[in-house]
PDB file of C-alpha atoms in Angstrom:
ATOM      1  CA  MET J   1      18.920  21.191  -4.119  1.00 36.00           C
ATOM      2  CA  GLY J   2      20.800  18.420  -2.384  1.00 36.00           C
ATOM      3  CA  CYS J   3      22.176  17.415   1.000  1.00 40.00           C
ATOM      4  CA  ILE J   4      25.694  16.598   1.964  1.00 38.00           C
ATOM      5  CA  ASP J   5      26.981  15.359   5.318  1.00 39.00           C
ATOM      6  CA  ASN J   6      30.372  16.601   6.391  1.00 40.00           C
ATOM      7  CA  ASP J   7      32.765  14.783   8.708  1.00 42.00           C
ATOM      8  CA  LYS J   8      31.402  16.740  11.696  1.00 44.00           C
ATOM      9  CA  GLY J   9      27.984  15.103  11.264  1.00 44.00           C
ATOM     10  CA  GLU J  10      26.393  18.334  10.050  1.00 43.00           C
ATOM     11  CA  THR J  11      24.060  18.306   7.076  1.00 41.00           C
ATOM     12  CA  ARG J  12      24.189  21.200   4.649  1.00 41.00           C
ATOM     13  CA  ILE J  13      21.527  21.975   2.066  1.00 41.00           C
ATOM     14  CA  ILE J  14      22.952  23.355  -1.156  1.00 38.00           C
ATOM     15  CA  GLU J  15      21.361  24.959  -4.192  1.00 37.00           C
ATOM     16  CA  VAL J  16      22.607  23.743  -7.551  1.00 35.00           C
ATOM     17  CA  PRO J  17      21.214  26.126 -10.173  1.00 36.00           C
ATOM     18  CA  GLU J  18      23.502  26.441 -13.238  1.00 36.00           C
ATOM     19  CA  HIS J  19      26.754  25.119 -11.758  1.00 35.00           C
ATOM     20  CA  ASN J  20      28.163  22.248  -9.775  1.00 35.00           C
ATOM     21  CA  ILE J  21      29.313  22.689  -6.198  1.00 34.00           C
ATOM     22  CA  LEU J  22      31.832  20.470  -4.470  1.00 37.00           C
ATOM     23  CA  TYR J  23      32.289  20.827  -0.714  1.00 33.00           C
ATOM     24  CA  THR J  24      35.607  19.840   0.794  1.00 34.00           C
ATOM     25  CA  ASP J  25      36.458  20.471   4.436  1.00 36.00           C
ATOM     26  CA  GLY J  26      33.710  23.075   4.657  1.00 38.00           C
ATOM     27  CA  GLU J  27      34.987  25.052   1.665  1.00 37.00           C
ATOM     28  CA  SER J  28      33.052  25.604  -1.540  1.00 37.00           C
ATOM     29  CA  ASN J  29      34.657  25.122  -4.935  1.00 40.00           C
ATOM     30  CA  GLU J  30      32.372  26.245  -7.735  1.00 39.00           C
ATOM     31  CA  GLU J  31      32.430  25.631 -11.449  1.00 37.00           C
ATOM     32  CA  GLN J  32      30.084  28.238 -12.847  1.00 37.00           C
ATOM     33  CA  SER J  33      28.581  28.049 -16.279  1.00 38.00           C
ATOM     34  CA  PRO J  34      28.810  31.108 -18.538  1.00 38.00           C
ATOM     35  CA  GLU J  35      25.088  31.743 -18.030  1.00 40.00           C
ATOM     36  CA  SER J  36      25.435  31.943 -14.258  1.00 40.00           C
ATOM     37  CA  ASN J  37      25.442  35.405 -12.802  1.00 43.00           C
ATOM     38  CA  GLY J  38      26.934  34.224  -9.499  1.00 44.00           C
ATOM     39  CA  SER J  39      23.819  35.325  -7.640  1.00 41.00           C
ATOM     40  CA  ALA J  40      22.813  33.327  -4.595  1.00 43.00           C
ATOM     41  CA  GLU J  41      19.126  33.870  -5.482  1.00 40.00           C
ATOM     42  CA  PRO J  42      17.686  31.289  -7.876  1.00 42.00           C
ATOM     43  CA  GLN J  43      16.061  32.776 -10.970  1.00 44.00           C
ATOM     44  CA  ALA J  44      12.846  31.580 -12.594  1.00 42.00           C
ATOM     45  CA  SER J  45      14.802  30.552 -15.695  1.00 40.00           C
ATOM     46  CA  GLN J  46      16.938  28.315 -13.485  1.00 43.00           C
ATOM     47  CA  GLU J  47      13.937  26.347 -12.175  1.00 42.00           C
ATOM     48  CA  SER J  48      14.304  23.482 -14.648  1.00 44.00           C
ATOM     49  CA  SER J  49      18.048  23.273 -13.913  1.00 42.00           C
ATOM     50  CA  ARG J  50      17.331  22.950 -10.189  1.00 41.00           C
ATOM     51  CA  GLU J  51      14.763  20.247 -10.853  1.00 45.00           C
ATOM     52  CA  GLN J  52      17.283  18.374 -13.011  1.00 46.00           C
ATOM     53  CA  ALA J  53      19.921  18.736 -10.283  1.00 44.00           C
ATOM     54  CA  GLU J  54      17.505  17.259  -7.751  1.00 46.00           C
ATOM     55  CA  ALA J  55      16.741  14.353 -10.073  1.00 49.00           C
ATOM     56  CA  ASP J  56      20.405  13.762 -10.885  1.00 47.00           C
ATOM     57  CA  SER J  57      21.802  13.028  -7.461  1.00 42.00           C
ATOM     58  CA  ASP J  58      25.265  12.311  -8.948  1.00 45.00           C
ATOM     59  CA  ILE J  59      26.002  16.033  -8.474  1.00 46.00           C
ATOM     60  CA  VAL J  60      26.062  15.601  -4.690  1.00 51.00           C
ATOM     61  CA  GLU J  61      27.747  12.393  -3.566  1.00 57.00           C
ATOM     62  CA  ASP J  62      25.421   9.989  -1.796  1.00 70.00           C
ATOM     63  CA  PRO J  63      27.396   7.754   0.569  1.00 76.00           C
ATOM     64  CA  ASN J  64      24.927   4.886   0.094  1.00 82.00           C
ATOM     65  CA  ARG J  65      25.204   4.877  -3.716  1.00 87.00           C
ATOM     66  CA  ALA J  66      28.576   3.103  -3.808  1.00 84.00           C
ATOM     67  CA  MET J  67      27.337   0.511  -1.320  1.00 86.00           C
ATOM     68  CA  VAL J  68      24.203  -0.202  -3.385  1.00 88.00           C
ATOM     69  CA  ARG J  69      26.195  -0.536  -6.602  1.00 90.00           C
ATOM     70  CA  LYS J  70      28.628  -2.915  -4.885  1.00 90.00           C
ATOM     71  CA  LEU J  71      25.793  -5.066  -3.516  1.00 90.00           C
ATOM     72  CA  ILE J  72      24.106  -5.227  -6.926  1.00 90.00           C
ATOM     73  CA  ALA J  73      27.397  -6.181  -8.595  1.00 90.00           C
ATOM     74  CA  GLU J  74      27.930  -8.966  -6.038  1.00 91.00           C
ATOM     75  CA  HIS J  75      24.378 -10.296  -6.595  1.00 92.00           C
ATOM     76  CA  GLU J  76      22.221 -11.844  -3.896  1.00 88.00           C
ATOM     77  CA  ASN J  77      23.987 -13.992  -1.311  1.00 91.00           C
ATOM     78  CA  SER J  78      23.689 -14.997   2.335  1.00 88.00           C
ATOM     79  CA  HIS J  79      24.181 -11.371   3.410  1.00 92.00           C
ATOM     80  CA  SER J  80      22.208  -9.484   0.756  1.00 94.00           C
ATOM     81  CA  GLU J  81      18.741  -9.862  -0.717  1.00 95.00           C
ATOM     82  CA  PHE J  82      16.926  -7.882  -3.425  1.00 96.00           C
ATOM     83  CA  LYS J  83      13.193  -7.195  -3.531  1.00 96.00           C
ATOM     84  CA  SER J  84      11.622  -5.467  -6.509  1.00 95.00           C
ATOM     85  CA  SER J  85       9.110  -3.806  -4.206  1.00 95.00           C
ATOM     86  CA  ALA J  86       7.819  -3.848  -0.659  1.00 95.00           C
ATOM     87  CA  ARG J  87       4.150  -3.552  -1.598  1.00 94.00           C
ATOM     88  CA  TRP J  88       3.719  -3.558  -5.382  1.00 92.00           C
ATOM     89  CA  ASN J  89       3.475  -6.798  -7.352  1.00 91.00           C
ATOM     90  CA  TYR J  90       4.871  -6.146 -10.831  1.00 93.00           C
ATOM     91  CA  LYS J  91       3.340  -9.366 -12.209  1.00 91.00           C
ATOM     92  CA  LYS J  92      -0.169  -8.513 -10.958  1.00 92.00           C
ATOM     93  CA  ASN J  93       0.367  -4.772 -11.517  1.00 92.00           C
ATOM     94  CA  GLY J  94      -1.051  -3.850  -8.132  1.00 90.00           C
ATOM     95  CA  GLN J  95      -0.643  -3.849  -4.370  1.00 93.00           C
ATOM     96  CA  ASP J  96      -0.001  -7.270  -2.843  1.00 91.00           C
ATOM     97  CA  ALA J  97       0.176  -8.170   0.856  1.00 91.00           C
ATOM     98  CA  ALA J  98       2.389 -11.145  -0.068  1.00 92.00           C
ATOM     99  CA  MET J  99       5.104  -8.675  -1.114  1.00 93.00           C
ATOM    100  CA  GLU J 100       4.929  -7.023   2.307  1.00 93.00           C
ATOM    101  CA  LEU J 101       5.228 -10.392   4.023  1.00 94.00           C
ATOM    102  CA  ALA J 102       8.245 -11.334   1.878  1.00 95.00           C
ATOM    103  CA  VAL J 103      10.082  -8.202   3.031  1.00 95.00           C
ATOM    104  CA  VAL J 104       9.328  -8.936   6.698  1.00 95.00           C
ATOM    105  CA  LYS J 105      10.401 -12.582   6.309  1.00 95.00           C
ATOM    106  CA  THR J 106      13.692 -11.519   4.703  1.00 95.00           C
ATOM    107  CA  VAL J 107      14.478  -9.168   7.574  1.00 95.00           C
ATOM    108  CA  ALA J 108      13.494 -11.852  10.120  1.00 93.00           C
ATOM    109  CA  GLY J 109      15.850 -14.260   8.374  1.00 93.00           C
ATOM    110  CA  PHE J 110      18.734 -11.786   8.627  1.00 93.00           C
ATOM    111  CA  LEU J 111      17.909 -11.173  12.302  1.00 92.00           C
ATOM    112  CA  ASN J 112      18.053 -14.918  12.989  1.00 91.00           C
ATOM    113  CA  ALA J 113      21.267 -15.438  11.014  1.00 91.00           C
ATOM    114  CA  LYS J 114      24.334 -13.211  10.808  1.00 91.00           C
ATOM    115  CA  GLY J 115      22.581 -10.039   9.674  1.00 92.00           C
ATOM    116  CA  GLY J 116      22.506  -8.620   6.165  1.00 94.00           C
ATOM    117  CA  THR J 117      21.244  -5.927   3.832  1.00 95.00           C
ATOM    118  CA  LEU J 118      17.926  -5.845   2.022  1.00 96.00           C
ATOM    119  CA  LEU J 119      17.649  -3.684  -1.095  1.00 96.00           C
ATOM    120  CA  ILE J 120      14.087  -2.736  -1.991  1.00 97.00           C
ATOM    121  CA  GLY J 121      13.570  -1.456  -5.538  1.00 96.00           C
ATOM    122  CA  VAL J 122      16.004  -3.907  -7.202  1.00 96.00           C
ATOM    123  CA  ASP J 123      14.820  -7.125  -8.852  1.00 94.00           C
ATOM    124  CA  ASP J 124      16.499 -10.538  -8.498  1.00 92.00           C
ATOM    125  CA  ASP J 125      18.594  -9.912 -11.624  1.00 92.00           C
ATOM    126  CA  GLY J 126      19.972  -6.651 -10.216  1.00 94.00           C
ATOM    127  CA  GLN J 127      17.827  -4.359 -12.377  1.00 95.00           C
ATOM    128  CA  VAL J 128      17.033  -1.084 -10.609  1.00 96.00           C
ATOM    129  CA  LEU J 129      13.249  -0.578 -10.580  1.00 96.00           C
ATOM    130  CA  GLY J 130      12.955   2.148  -7.953  1.00 96.00           C
ATOM    131  CA  LEU J 131      10.215   2.785  -5.429  1.00 96.00           C
ATOM    132  CA  ASP J 132       7.721   4.951  -7.327  1.00 96.00           C
ATOM    133  CA  ASN J 133       4.980   2.292  -7.245  1.00 95.00           C
ATOM    134  CA  ASP J 134       5.531   1.771  -3.510  1.00 95.00           C
ATOM    135  CA  TYR J 135       5.398   5.520  -2.913  1.00 96.00           C
ATOM    136  CA  LYS J 136       2.047   5.772  -4.699  1.00 93.00           C
ATOM    137  CA  ILE J 137       0.373   3.355  -2.279  1.00 93.00           C
ATOM    138  CA  THR J 138       1.685   4.742   1.000  1.00 90.00           C
ATOM    139  CA  PRO J 139      -0.325   7.245   3.039  1.00 84.00           C
ATOM    140  CA  LYS J 140       1.797  10.296   2.143  1.00 89.00           C
ATOM    141  CA  GLY J 141       2.631   9.085  -1.361  1.00 90.00           C
ATOM    142  CA  ASN J 142       6.343   9.851  -1.006  1.00 93.00           C
ATOM    143  CA  LYS J 143       9.640   8.631   0.449  1.00 93.00           C
ATOM    144  CA  ASP J 144       8.796   9.810   3.974  1.00 93.00           C
ATOM    145  CA  GLY J 145       5.456   8.017   3.867  1.00 94.00           C
ATOM    146  CA  PHE J 146       7.123   4.855   2.612  1.00 95.00           C
ATOM    147  CA  GLU J 147       9.770   4.957   5.348  1.00 95.00           C
ATOM    148  CA  LEU J 148       7.084   5.506   8.005  1.00 94.00           C
ATOM    149  CA  TRP J 149       5.007   2.618   6.632  1.00 95.00           C
ATOM    150  CA  LEU J 150       8.074   0.342   6.537  1.00 95.00           C
ATOM    151  CA  SER J 151       9.089   1.250  10.084  1.00 94.00           C
ATOM    152  CA  ASN J 152       5.554   0.645  11.379  1.00 94.00           C
ATOM    153  CA  THR J 153       5.365  -2.680   9.524  1.00 94.00           C
ATOM    154  CA  PHE J 154       8.620  -3.896  11.054  1.00 95.00           C
ATOM    155  CA  MET J 155       7.518  -2.675  14.478  1.00 93.00           C
ATOM    156  CA  SER J 156       4.183  -4.503  14.342  1.00 93.00           C
ATOM    157  CA  CYS J 157       5.552  -7.726  12.792  1.00 92.00           C
ATOM    158  CA  LEU J 158       8.933  -8.044  14.495  1.00 91.00           C
ATOM    159  CA  GLY J 159       8.437  -6.078  17.696  1.00 89.00           C
ATOM    160  CA  LYS J 160       9.931  -2.876  19.009  1.00 89.00           C
ATOM    161  CA  THR J 161      13.164  -4.407  20.322  1.00 86.00           C
ATOM    162  CA  GLU J 162      14.097  -6.104  17.045  1.00 87.00           C
ATOM    163  CA  SER J 163      13.023  -3.099  14.960  1.00 88.00           C
ATOM    164  CA  LEU J 164      15.480  -0.864  16.803  1.00 85.00           C
ATOM    165  CA  GLY J 165      18.327  -2.909  15.287  1.00 83.00           C
ATOM    166  CA  LEU J 166      17.276  -2.024  11.735  1.00 94.00           C
ATOM    167  CA  GLN J 167      18.765   0.914   9.872  1.00 93.00           C
ATOM    168  CA  THR J 168      16.798   2.218   6.895  1.00 94.00           C
ATOM    169  CA  SER J 169      18.303   4.597   4.356  1.00 94.00           C
ATOM    170  CA  PHE J 170      17.915   5.497   0.699  1.00 94.00           C
ATOM    171  CA  ALA J 171      20.152   5.908  -2.324  1.00 93.00           C
ATOM    172  CA  ALA J 172      19.396   7.148  -5.817  1.00 92.00           C
ATOM    173  CA  ILE J 173      20.652   4.994  -8.669  1.00 91.00           C
ATOM    174  CA  ASP J 174      19.953   6.106 -12.242  1.00 90.00           C
ATOM    175  CA  GLY J 175      17.440   8.636 -10.897  1.00 92.00           C
ATOM    176  CA  LYS J 176      15.487   5.955  -8.990  1.00 95.00           C
ATOM    177  CA  ASP J 177      15.258   5.606  -5.210  1.00 95.00           C
ATOM    178  CA  ILE J 178      16.422   2.369  -3.617  1.00 95.00           C
ATOM    179  CA  CYS J 179      15.710   1.537   0.021  1.00 95.00           C
ATOM    180  CA  LEU J 180      18.465  -0.122   2.067  1.00 95.00           C
ATOM    181  CA  VAL J 181      17.518  -1.993   5.214  1.00 95.00           C
ATOM    182  CA  GLU J 182      20.637  -2.923   7.151  1.00 95.00           C
ATOM    183  CA  VAL J 183      19.974  -5.663   9.679  1.00 94.00           C
ATOM    184  CA  GLN J 184      22.178  -6.515  12.644  1.00 92.00           C
ATOM    185  CA  PRO J 185      21.882 -10.082  13.916  1.00 90.00           C
ATOM    186  CA  SER J 186      19.556 -10.513  16.863  1.00 87.00           C
ATOM    187  CA  SER J 187      21.059 -11.409  20.202  1.00 81.00           C
ATOM    188  CA  LYS J 188      18.258 -13.970  20.600  1.00 75.00           C
ATOM    189  CA  PRO J 189      16.377 -15.947  17.903  1.00 64.00           C
TER     190      PRO J 189
END
């Protein structure tokens, strides 16, 4: 299953059992495999195919994916910063409050400068690490829990007004989630 936003701002959930679906202007163009019976109901034998389709988000275009790849290709600069994790220290192999502080400081720096984009789940060399370790140590243990934790952290450290200028989204690269935090410059330092 995957989501796709159309130009009207509507989100559609689609099933991707044994074939690929491409939506254009609200129309569906299907390429069915020979095994597909064309049924709208998923079959038990199609369960692993659905799971693979969910893991391989290249089937449904993610608008953030191209942006993440471009930022990684351009490397870190005055408008983009990479953090391997928001909470997990890969060197210590465990949770580390210093990692959390580094994320907050990066966002504060962007707020005080000209804005920028923070990628969480990408190391300094541009290697995609993903967020699985961060997910494991958030209250819900998943992407929603991580996003809630991140939002609450920014709110408590930076304040409500500054946190409203942050836009958090996710993209899947090579089957791994990356968190994008887009920061608009603050009107006051």
